[in-house]
Amino acid sequence: MSQQTIILPPGPLVLVHKGWQHGPKGSADGLHQFHAGKSRRSFDASIPVAKPLLSKSATKRVREERPRPQTTPGAAPGRTQDWLFVDATEPLRKRDPGVQKLVRRHVMKDYYGDPEAREKAKRPRIKSPTSSAGVASVLERDHRAMLKESLFSKNPPGSATSLYGGGLPFAIKPYFHKLMNFYISQIARVLYPLQDNMIFNPAHKFWFPLALTDEALFRALLYVSALGLTTLPGSKASASDDPTGLTRPLFGLLSQRLNDLSKVSDATIGAISCLAMVATMYGKKDEWSMHLKGMAEMIRIKGGLSAIPESLQNKLCRADVEGATDTLSMPYLEPLTRTQPAISSILPPIEVPPPSTDFLHILAFTNLDLPLLNIFVDISRFMETLNYAIDRSEISIHPRAFDEDAVLIQYDLLHLPEYDKSGTLEACRLGALLCIKSLTRATPFAPGSSATIVSKLKSALEGAPASDRLSYLDLWLLYTGGIASQGTPERAWFTYKLAELSQLEPELSSWISVRNVLRSSLWVESIHDGPCRQLWADVNDFRVTND
């Protein structure tokens, strides 16, 4: 048996290196003895918590093969050391002086070797301002700080989604791992494009872990991943990634469970919400409506939305209200009940009016009715808060507060009194719906998903007298509709109208001036700058071609 072999007894164990050095390359056993005045000690420690690694018979066999003990330099006279490491864990054991000195030097190593550490140790300790007592006193002094604590965290917690702790309750195939990884790394970010500014991503923390306990929801998430893989530019998805191969067993599971709606689980409802979202992304209004009717009935049988875990409520409501937005129909579910204050409640007292103030004045001069104008004020505050949080890395938004704001604004817009379908009020309502939609998905305007609302916006703008609107409002409406029209026949019309506007208004003839106007409206730089810049490039190409 080699001198490097260690037999670990049961229970916690602290092993301290006694000072052997690794020998030069090519040495027989990797070790060499100290030479007086030439050796340099290195002190390493290993702290395992181990169970017995050998059976009793194996231990007996090892003891029979144990080599002769070797004398250890630095140990007390007459003491010998059998192993490379020594046991220093038993407090009542009579230790040799060499071990005790070695342990002390190992513990104090950083202190003696680091002058800054010595100076730091001499300073009096000051209680951190983030301690519980400090936070409590701050909250007592400032009610706004209490709201901030509920919405924001300076140390966003992580979320555990690894498959630690055992197998799944259902069988998985090898290629599922690629789809699972794609959901965690890509689809979750698509669902929450501002996840870097949030305390956590619900898709990571709640939905995926729930899917690991239920085969239907698990397969539904894989189906969404497979669809995402096939739509990537230059995707070379294999036959095993075919989404239709995942839907057959998924629909089989769902059909079995839906035989008795009273026994339908929360995870089953979550799986159906995934199918509803897919139908929305592909502009399939009838499929979305079918899924939402079934979801609404299951939720009613369970006792309403409040009977569903909060961690799943926003997933269901997003599937409902985003589908209603894309199809311009009424949501099937009741609106989310607020559990968090609106995110705008953390904004500091207004010292300088936000950039969107001028835009709100323009809307007021456009003779918007009061309910619609109030919704625009809410949108302005919502986006102002997002810009505020994005610019400050120490602030993180609670995703539930984000969802409540976005879903409730969309819900209010969809339930406004019916406006003239060819008029400024309807154009502003549709523009507001598209504006909120641009914040809730990394790819909010997938081809087909916004075809209905973009077509309606075009009709509303064509039928509204130009005298009813100022040029800056026209610019915002045309850009909001234009970035949503990607992949639709209406793209050419929005490009033409923007080119025409830039010719009529000289101050809107350059990208810099256009961006300045858009920034003073309803704008989040990290989300809107790229699509608007691309649309401006199309406008420029159109102008060059037609000059």
Coordinates of C-alpha atoms in Angstrom, one line a residue:
M1 CA 0.0 0.0 0.0
S2 CA 1.3 3.5 -0.9
Q3 CA 2.3 6.0 1.7
Q4 CA -0.5 8.3 0.2
T5 CA -3.3 5.9 1.2
I6 CA -5.7 7.3 3.8
I7 CA -8.2 5.3 5.8
L8 CA -11.1 7.5 6.9
P9 CA -12.9 6.6 10.1
P10 CA -16.6 7.3 10.4
G11 CA -17.8 10.8 11.3
P12 CA -16.4 14.3 10.7
L13 CA -12.6 14.5 10.4
V14 CA -10.0 17.2 10.1
L15 CA -6.8 16.2 8.4
V16 CA -3.8 18.5 8.7
H17 CA -0.8 18.2 6.3
K18 CA 2.4 17.7 8.4
G19 CA 4.9 19.2 6.0
W20 CA 6.0 16.7 3.4
Q21 CA 6.6 18.2 0.0
H22 CA 5.8 16.9 -3.3
G23 CA 9.0 15.5 -4.9
P24 CA 10.4 16.4 -8.2
K25 CA 9.0 14.9 -11.4
G26 CA 10.0 11.3 -11.8
S27 CA 10.3 10.4 -8.1
A28 CA 9.0 7.0 -7.2
D29 CA 6.4 8.0 -4.8
G30 CA 6.0 11.7 -5.4
L31 CA 7.4 12.6 -2.0
H32 CA 10.9 13.3 -0.6
Q33 CA 12.2 13.9 2.9
F34 CA 13.2 17.2 4.2
H35 CA 16.8 18.3 4.1
A36 CA 17.9 20.7 6.8
G37 CA 17.9 24.3 5.8
K38 CA 16.8 23.5 2.2
S39 CA 13.1 22.6 2.5
R40 CA 10.1 24.8 2.5
R41 CA 7.0 23.8 4.2
S42 CA 3.5 24.1 2.6
F43 CA 0.5 23.7 4.9
D44 CA -2.7 22.3 3.3
A45 CA -5.8 21.0 5.0
S46 CA -8.5 18.7 3.9
I47 CA -11.9 18.8 5.7
P48 CA -14.1 15.9 4.6
V49 CA -17.3 14.7 6.2
A50 CA -17.1 11.0 5.3
K51 CA -18.7 7.7 6.0
P52 CA -16.6 4.6 6.4
L53 CA -15.1 3.8 3.0
L54 CA -14.0 0.3 3.8
S55 CA -15.7 -2.7 5.3
K56 CA -14.4 -4.3 8.5
S57 CA -12.8 -7.2 6.5
A58 CA -11.2 -4.7 4.1
T59 CA -9.9 -2.6 7.1
K60 CA -8.4 -5.8 8.6
R61 CA -6.7 -6.6 5.3
V62 CA -5.3 -3.1 5.1
R63 CA -3.9 -3.3 8.6
E64 CA -2.1 -6.5 7.7
E65 CA -0.5 -4.9 4.7
R66 CA 0.4 -1.6 6.5
P67 CA 4.1 -0.7 5.8
R68 CA 6.6 0.0 8.6
P69 CA 6.2 3.4 10.2
Q70 CA 8.6 6.1 9.2
T71 CA 10.1 8.7 11.5
T72 CA 8.7 12.2 11.0
P73 CA 11.1 15.2 11.1
G74 CA 9.9 17.7 13.7
A75 CA 8.0 15.3 15.7
A76 CA 8.7 14.7 19.4
P77 CA 11.5 12.2 20.2
G78 CA 10.3 8.7 20.0
R79 CA 7.1 9.5 18.1
T80 CA 6.5 8.0 14.7
Q81 CA 4.0 8.9 12.0
D82 CA 2.5 6.3 9.7
W83 CA 0.6 8.4 7.2
L84 CA 0.9 11.5 5.1
F85 CA -1.7 13.2 7.2
V86 CA -2.4 13.2 11.0
D87 CA -5.7 13.2 12.9
A88 CA -6.1 16.5 14.8
T89 CA -9.8 16.2 15.6
E90 CA -10.0 14.6 19.0
P91 CA -9.8 17.3 21.7
L92 CA -8.8 14.9 24.5
R93 CA -6.0 13.2 22.6
K94 CA -2.4 14.0 23.6
R95 CA -1.0 15.6 20.5
D96 CA 2.7 15.9 19.8
P97 CA 4.1 19.5 19.9
G98 CA 4.9 19.5 16.2
V99 CA 1.2 18.9 15.3
Q100 CA 0.0 21.6 17.7
K101 CA 2.4 24.2 16.3
L102 CA 1.5 23.2 12.8
V103 CA -2.2 23.6 13.4
R104 CA -1.7 27.1 15.0
R105 CA 0.4 28.3 12.1
H106 CA -2.2 26.9 9.6
V107 CA -5.0 28.8 11.2
M108 CA -3.1 32.0 11.6
K109 CA -1.5 31.8 8.2
D110 CA -3.5 34.6 6.5
Y111 CA -3.1 36.8 9.5
Y112 CA 0.7 36.6 9.7
G113 CA 1.2 36.8 5.9
D114 CA -1.1 39.7 5.1
P115 CA -0.4 43.1 6.6
E116 CA -3.8 44.4 5.5
A117 CA -5.5 41.6 7.4
R118 CA -3.6 42.5 10.6
E119 CA -4.7 46.1 10.3
K120 CA -8.3 45.1 9.6
A121 CA -8.3 42.8 12.6
K122 CA -7.2 45.7 14.8
R123 CA -10.0 48.0 13.7
P124 CA -13.2 48.0 15.8
R125 CA -16.1 46.1 14.2
I126 CA -19.0 48.3 13.0
K127 CA -22.4 46.8 12.6
S128 CA -23.4 46.7 8.9
P129 CA -26.2 49.2 8.0
T130 CA -27.9 46.3 6.2
S131 CA -28.4 44.4 9.5
S132 CA -31.9 43.6 10.6
A133 CA -31.9 46.4 13.2
G134 CA -30.6 49.0 10.7
V135 CA -33.1 48.0 8.1
A136 CA -35.9 48.1 10.7
S137 CA -35.0 51.6 11.7
V138 CA -34.9 52.8 8.1
L139 CA -38.3 51.2 7.4
E140 CA -39.8 52.9 10.5
R141 CA -38.5 56.3 9.2
D142 CA -39.6 56.0 5.6
H143 CA -42.7 54.3 4.4
R144 CA -41.3 54.4 0.8
A145 CA -38.4 52.3 1.9
M146 CA -40.9 49.6 3.1
L147 CA -42.3 49.5 -0.4
K148 CA -38.9 49.3 -1.9
E149 CA -37.9 46.4 0.3
S150 CA -40.9 44.4 -0.9
L151 CA -40.1 45.0 -4.6
F152 CA -36.3 45.2 -4.8
S153 CA -33.4 43.3 -3.5
K154 CA -29.7 44.3 -3.6
N155 CA -28.7 40.7 -3.5
P156 CA -31.0 38.8 -5.9
P157 CA -31.3 35.2 -4.7
G158 CA -30.4 32.5 -7.2
S159 CA -32.8 29.7 -8.1
A160 CA -32.0 26.0 -8.0
T161 CA -33.1 24.1 -11.0
S162 CA -30.5 21.3 -11.2
L163 CA -31.5 17.7 -11.1
Y164 CA -29.9 17.1 -7.7
G165 CA -31.4 14.6 -5.3
G166 CA -32.6 11.6 -7.4
G167 CA -34.4 10.6 -10.5
L168 CA -37.6 12.0 -12.1
P169 CA -41.0 10.4 -11.6
F170 CA -41.1 9.6 -15.3
A171 CA -38.6 8.3 -17.9
I172 CA -36.7 10.8 -20.1
K173 CA -34.9 10.2 -23.3
P174 CA -31.3 11.4 -23.9
Y175 CA -32.2 14.1 -26.4
F176 CA -34.5 15.7 -23.8
H177 CA -31.5 17.1 -22.0
K178 CA -30.7 19.5 -24.9
L179 CA -34.3 20.7 -24.9
M180 CA -34.3 21.1 -21.1
N181 CA -31.1 23.2 -21.3
F182 CA -32.5 25.3 -24.1
Y183 CA -35.6 26.1 -22.0
I184 CA -33.4 27.1 -19.0
S185 CA -30.9 29.1 -21.0
Q186 CA -33.1 30.6 -23.8
I187 CA -36.8 30.2 -23.4
A188 CA -36.8 31.5 -19.9
R189 CA -35.1 34.7 -21.1
V190 CA -37.6 35.0 -24.0
L191 CA -40.4 35.0 -21.4
Y192 CA -38.7 37.5 -19.2
P193 CA -36.3 39.6 -21.3
L194 CA -35.5 41.8 -18.4
Q195 CA -34.5 38.9 -16.1
D196 CA -31.1 40.4 -15.4
N197 CA -33.0 43.2 -13.6
M198 CA -35.3 40.9 -11.7
I199 CA -34.8 39.2 -8.3
F200 CA -35.4 35.8 -10.1
N201 CA -36.9 34.4 -13.2
P202 CA -40.2 32.5 -12.5
A203 CA -39.5 30.1 -15.3
H204 CA -36.3 29.1 -13.5
K205 CA -37.6 29.2 -9.9
F206 CA -41.1 27.9 -10.2
W207 CA -42.2 26.5 -13.6
F208 CA -39.3 24.3 -14.5
P209 CA -39.0 22.7 -11.0
L210 CA -42.8 22.1 -11.1
A211 CA -42.4 20.4 -14.5
L212 CA -39.8 18.0 -13.0
T213 CA -42.7 16.6 -10.9
D214 CA -45.3 16.3 -13.7
E215 CA -44.8 14.6 -17.0
A216 CA -47.5 16.6 -18.9
L217 CA -46.0 20.0 -17.9
F218 CA -42.5 18.6 -18.5
R219 CA -43.4 17.6 -22.1
A220 CA -45.2 20.9 -22.7
L221 CA -42.0 22.8 -21.8
L222 CA -40.0 20.5 -24.1
Y223 CA -42.5 21.2 -26.8
V224 CA -42.0 24.9 -26.4
S225 CA -38.2 24.4 -26.5
A226 CA -38.4 22.3 -29.6
L227 CA -40.4 25.0 -31.3
G228 CA -37.9 27.6 -30.2
L229 CA -35.0 25.5 -31.6
T230 CA -36.7 25.1 -35.0
T231 CA -37.3 28.9 -35.3
L232 CA -33.7 29.9 -34.6
P233 CA -31.9 31.4 -37.6
G234 CA -29.8 28.7 -39.3
S235 CA -31.2 26.1 -37.0
K236 CA -30.3 22.5 -37.9
A237 CA -32.7 20.7 -35.6
S238 CA -32.5 16.9 -35.7
A239 CA -35.4 14.6 -36.3
S240 CA -35.5 13.9 -32.5
D241 CA -36.3 17.6 -32.0
D242 CA -39.4 17.5 -34.2
P243 CA -42.1 19.2 -32.1
T244 CA -44.9 17.0 -33.4
G245 CA -43.1 13.9 -31.9
L246 CA -43.5 15.6 -28.5
T247 CA -47.1 16.5 -28.9
R248 CA -48.5 13.0 -29.4
P249 CA -47.6 11.7 -26.0
L250 CA -48.5 15.1 -24.5
F251 CA -52.0 15.1 -25.9
G252 CA -52.4 11.5 -24.8
L253 CA -51.6 12.4 -21.2
L254 CA -53.9 15.4 -21.3
S255 CA -56.8 13.5 -22.8
Q256 CA -56.6 11.0 -20.0
R257 CA -56.5 13.6 -17.3
L258 CA -59.3 15.7 -18.7
N259 CA -61.8 12.9 -18.4
D260 CA -62.4 14.2 -14.8
L261 CA -61.9 17.9 -14.5
S262 CA -62.4 17.8 -10.8
K263 CA -59.1 16.0 -10.4
V264 CA -57.0 18.1 -12.7
S265 CA -53.8 19.3 -11.1
D266 CA -52.2 22.7 -11.2
A267 CA -49.4 21.3 -13.3
T268 CA -51.9 20.1 -15.9
I269 CA -53.4 23.6 -16.1
G270 CA -49.9 24.9 -16.5
A271 CA -49.3 22.5 -19.4
I272 CA -52.4 23.8 -21.2
S273 CA -51.3 27.4 -20.7
C274 CA -48.1 26.5 -22.6
L275 CA -50.2 25.2 -25.5
A276 CA -52.2 28.5 -25.4
M277 CA -49.1 30.6 -25.5
V278 CA -47.8 28.6 -28.5
A279 CA -51.1 29.2 -30.3
T280 CA -50.8 32.9 -29.6
M281 CA -47.3 33.1 -31.0
Y282 CA -48.4 31.5 -34.2
G283 CA -51.5 33.6 -34.5
K284 CA -54.0 30.7 -34.1
K285 CA -56.9 32.4 -32.5
D286 CA -59.2 29.4 -32.5
E287 CA -56.7 27.2 -30.8
W288 CA -55.9 29.8 -28.2
S289 CA -59.6 30.3 -27.5
M290 CA -60.2 26.6 -27.1
H291 CA -57.3 26.2 -24.6
L292 CA -58.4 29.2 -22.6
K293 CA -62.0 28.1 -22.4
G294 CA -60.8 24.8 -21.0
M295 CA -58.4 26.5 -18.6
A296 CA -61.1 28.8 -17.4
E297 CA -63.4 25.9 -16.6
M298 CA -60.7 24.0 -14.7
I299 CA -59.8 27.1 -12.7
R300 CA -63.5 27.6 -11.9
I301 CA -63.9 24.1 -10.6
K302 CA -60.8 24.4 -8.4
G303 CA -62.3 27.5 -6.8
G304 CA -61.1 30.4 -8.9
L305 CA -57.7 31.9 -9.6
S306 CA -57.0 32.4 -5.9
A307 CA -57.0 28.6 -5.5
I308 CA -54.0 28.3 -7.8
P309 CA -50.5 28.8 -6.3
E310 CA -49.3 32.4 -6.8
S311 CA -46.2 31.1 -8.5
L312 CA -48.4 29.7 -11.3
Q313 CA -51.1 32.5 -11.5
N314 CA -49.0 34.9 -13.5
K315 CA -48.2 32.2 -16.1
L316 CA -51.9 31.5 -16.6
C317 CA -52.8 35.1 -16.7
R318 CA -50.1 35.9 -19.2
A319 CA -51.3 33.2 -21.5
D320 CA -54.8 34.7 -21.2
V321 CA -54.2 38.4 -21.6
E322 CA -51.4 38.2 -24.2
G323 CA -53.5 36.0 -26.4
A324 CA -56.4 38.4 -25.9
T325 CA -54.1 41.2 -27.0
D326 CA -52.9 39.4 -30.1
T327 CA -56.5 38.5 -31.1
L328 CA -58.1 41.7 -29.8
S329 CA -60.7 39.8 -27.8
M330 CA -61.7 39.7 -24.2
P331 CA -59.7 37.8 -21.6
Y332 CA -61.3 34.6 -20.2
L333 CA -59.8 34.8 -16.7
E334 CA -60.3 37.2 -13.9
P335 CA -57.5 39.8 -13.6
L336 CA -54.6 39.2 -11.2
T337 CA -55.1 40.3 -7.6
R338 CA -52.3 42.5 -6.5
T339 CA -49.9 41.0 -4.0
Q340 CA -47.1 43.6 -4.7
P341 CA -47.2 47.4 -4.9
A342 CA -46.9 48.8 -8.4
I343 CA -43.2 49.0 -9.3
S344 CA -43.5 52.8 -9.7
S345 CA -43.9 53.1 -6.0
I346 CA -40.2 52.9 -5.5
L347 CA -39.3 55.9 -7.6
P348 CA -37.7 58.7 -5.7
P349 CA -39.6 62.0 -5.3
I350 CA -39.9 63.8 -8.6
E351 CA -37.2 66.4 -8.8
V352 CA -37.0 66.7 -12.6
P353 CA -40.1 65.8 -14.7
P354 CA -39.5 62.5 -16.6
P355 CA -38.9 62.7 -20.4
S356 CA -42.4 61.3 -21.1
T357 CA -44.1 64.4 -19.5
D358 CA -44.1 66.2 -22.8
F359 CA -45.6 63.2 -24.5
L360 CA -48.4 63.0 -22.0
H361 CA -49.1 66.7 -22.7
I362 CA -49.4 65.8 -26.4
L363 CA -51.8 63.1 -25.6
A364 CA -53.9 65.5 -23.5
F365 CA -54.1 68.0 -26.4
T366 CA -55.2 65.1 -28.6
N367 CA -58.5 65.0 -26.6
L368 CA -58.1 61.4 -25.3
D369 CA -60.8 60.4 -23.0
L370 CA -59.9 60.3 -19.3
P371 CA -59.8 56.5 -18.8
L372 CA -57.4 56.1 -21.8
L373 CA -55.3 59.1 -20.7
N374 CA -55.0 57.6 -17.1
I375 CA -53.8 54.3 -18.6
F376 CA -51.1 56.1 -20.5
V377 CA -50.0 57.8 -17.3
D378 CA -49.6 54.3 -15.8
I379 CA -47.6 53.1 -18.8
S380 CA -45.4 56.1 -18.5
R381 CA -44.7 55.4 -14.8
F382 CA -44.2 51.7 -15.5
M383 CA -41.5 52.4 -18.2
E384 CA -39.9 55.2 -16.2
T385 CA -39.4 52.7 -13.3
L386 CA -37.9 50.1 -15.7
N387 CA -35.4 52.7 -17.0
Y388 CA -34.6 53.7 -13.4
A389 CA -33.9 50.0 -12.4
I390 CA -31.9 49.1 -15.5
D391 CA -29.6 52.0 -14.9
R392 CA -28.9 50.8 -11.3
S393 CA -27.3 47.4 -11.0
E394 CA -28.0 47.2 -7.3
I395 CA -31.8 47.3 -7.8
S396 CA -33.8 44.2 -8.9
I397 CA -37.5 44.1 -9.7
H398 CA -39.8 41.5 -8.3
P399 CA -41.2 39.6 -11.3
R400 CA -44.6 39.3 -9.7
A401 CA -44.9 43.1 -9.4
F402 CA -43.8 43.4 -13.1
D403 CA -46.4 40.9 -14.2
E404 CA -49.2 42.5 -12.2
D405 CA -48.4 45.9 -13.7
A406 CA -48.2 44.6 -17.3
V407 CA -51.1 42.2 -17.1
L408 CA -53.4 44.7 -15.4
I409 CA -52.6 47.5 -17.9
Q410 CA -53.4 45.2 -20.8
Y411 CA -56.5 44.0 -19.1
D412 CA -57.7 47.7 -18.7
L413 CA -56.9 48.5 -22.3
L414 CA -58.9 45.5 -23.5
H415 CA -61.9 46.5 -21.4
L416 CA -62.1 50.1 -22.5
P417 CA -65.4 51.3 -24.1
E418 CA -65.5 50.6 -27.8
Y419 CA -64.0 53.4 -29.8
D420 CA -64.5 54.3 -33.5
K421 CA -62.4 51.7 -35.3
S422 CA -61.1 54.4 -37.6
G423 CA -59.9 57.2 -35.3
T424 CA -57.2 58.6 -33.1
L425 CA -58.5 57.1 -29.9
E426 CA -58.5 53.6 -31.3
A427 CA -55.0 54.1 -32.7
C428 CA -53.7 55.2 -29.3
R429 CA -55.3 52.2 -27.6
L430 CA -53.8 49.8 -30.1
G431 CA -50.4 51.6 -29.8
A432 CA -50.5 51.2 -26.0
L433 CA -51.2 47.5 -26.3
L434 CA -48.3 47.0 -28.6
C435 CA -46.1 49.1 -26.4
I436 CA -46.8 46.9 -23.3
K437 CA -46.4 43.8 -25.4
S438 CA -42.9 44.9 -26.5
L439 CA -41.8 44.6 -22.8
T440 CA -43.1 41.2 -22.0
R441 CA -41.3 39.0 -24.6
A442 CA -37.8 39.0 -26.0
T443 CA -39.4 38.3 -29.4
P444 CA -42.8 40.0 -28.9
F445 CA -43.6 40.5 -32.5
A446 CA -43.0 37.1 -33.9
P447 CA -44.4 36.9 -37.5
G448 CA -48.0 36.1 -37.3
S449 CA -48.5 36.9 -33.6
S450 CA -49.3 40.6 -34.2
A451 CA -50.9 40.4 -37.6
T452 CA -54.4 41.3 -36.3
I453 CA -53.5 44.2 -34.1
V454 CA -51.1 45.7 -36.7
S455 CA -53.7 45.5 -39.4
K456 CA -56.2 47.3 -37.1
L457 CA -53.7 50.0 -36.2
K458 CA -53.1 50.7 -39.9
S459 CA -56.8 51.0 -40.5
A460 CA -57.3 53.3 -37.5
L461 CA -54.5 55.6 -38.7
E462 CA -55.8 55.7 -42.2
G463 CA -59.2 56.7 -41.0
A464 CA -58.1 59.4 -38.5
P465 CA -57.8 63.0 -39.7
A466 CA -54.2 64.1 -39.5
S467 CA -55.3 67.3 -37.9
D468 CA -56.3 65.4 -34.8
R469 CA -52.7 64.5 -34.0
L470 CA -49.4 66.2 -33.6
S471 CA -46.4 65.0 -35.6
Y472 CA -44.6 63.6 -32.5
L473 CA -47.6 61.4 -31.7
D474 CA -47.7 60.2 -35.3
L475 CA -44.1 59.3 -35.1
W476 CA -44.6 57.2 -31.9
L477 CA -47.6 55.4 -33.4
L478 CA -45.9 54.7 -36.7
Y479 CA -42.8 53.4 -35.0
T480 CA -44.8 51.3 -32.5
G481 CA -46.8 49.7 -35.3
G482 CA -43.8 49.5 -37.6
I483 CA -41.6 47.4 -35.3
A484 CA -44.6 45.1 -34.7
S485 CA -45.2 44.8 -38.4
Q486 CA -42.1 42.7 -39.1
G487 CA -43.1 39.8 -41.3
T488 CA -46.5 41.2 -42.2
P489 CA -47.8 42.9 -45.4
E490 CA -48.3 46.2 -43.4
R491 CA -44.5 46.7 -43.0
A492 CA -44.3 48.4 -46.3
W493 CA -47.1 50.8 -45.4
F494 CA -45.5 51.9 -42.1
T495 CA -42.2 52.4 -43.8
Y496 CA -43.8 54.6 -46.5
K497 CA -45.6 56.7 -43.9
L498 CA -42.5 57.2 -41.8
A499 CA -40.5 58.3 -45.0
E500 CA -43.3 60.7 -45.8
L501 CA -43.3 62.1 -42.3
S502 CA -39.6 62.7 -42.3
Q503 CA -40.0 64.7 -45.5
L504 CA -42.8 66.8 -44.1
E505 CA -41.0 67.5 -40.8
P506 CA -37.3 68.5 -41.4
E507 CA -36.6 68.0 -37.6
L508 CA -37.3 64.3 -38.1
S509 CA -35.0 63.7 -41.0
S510 CA -32.1 62.1 -39.1
W511 CA -31.9 59.1 -36.8
I512 CA -30.5 61.2 -33.9
S513 CA -33.5 63.6 -34.0
V514 CA -36.0 60.7 -34.3
R515 CA -34.4 58.8 -31.4
N516 CA -34.5 61.9 -29.2
V517 CA -38.2 62.3 -29.9
L518 CA -38.9 58.6 -29.2
R519 CA -36.8 58.7 -26.0
S520 CA -39.1 61.4 -24.7
S521 CA -42.2 59.3 -25.4
L522 CA -42.6 55.7 -24.1
W523 CA -39.2 54.1 -24.5
V524 CA -36.9 51.6 -22.8
E525 CA -33.5 51.9 -24.4
S526 CA -32.4 48.3 -24.1
I527 CA -35.6 47.0 -25.7
H528 CA -36.7 49.6 -28.3
D529 CA -33.4 51.0 -29.6
G530 CA -32.5 48.0 -31.8
P531 CA -35.9 47.4 -33.6
C532 CA -36.4 51.2 -34.1
R533 CA -33.0 51.6 -35.5
Q534 CA -33.6 48.8 -38.0
L535 CA -36.9 50.3 -39.0
W536 CA -35.2 53.7 -39.6
A537 CA -32.7 51.8 -41.8
D538 CA -35.6 50.5 -43.9
V539 CA -37.1 54.0 -44.1
N540 CA -33.7 55.4 -45.3
D541 CA -33.5 52.6 -48.0
F542 CA -37.1 53.5 -49.1
R543 CA -36.2 57.2 -49.4
V544 CA -33.0 56.5 -51.4
T545 CA -34.9 54.1 -53.7
N546 CA -37.8 56.6 -54.4
D547 CA -35.8 59.8 -54.7

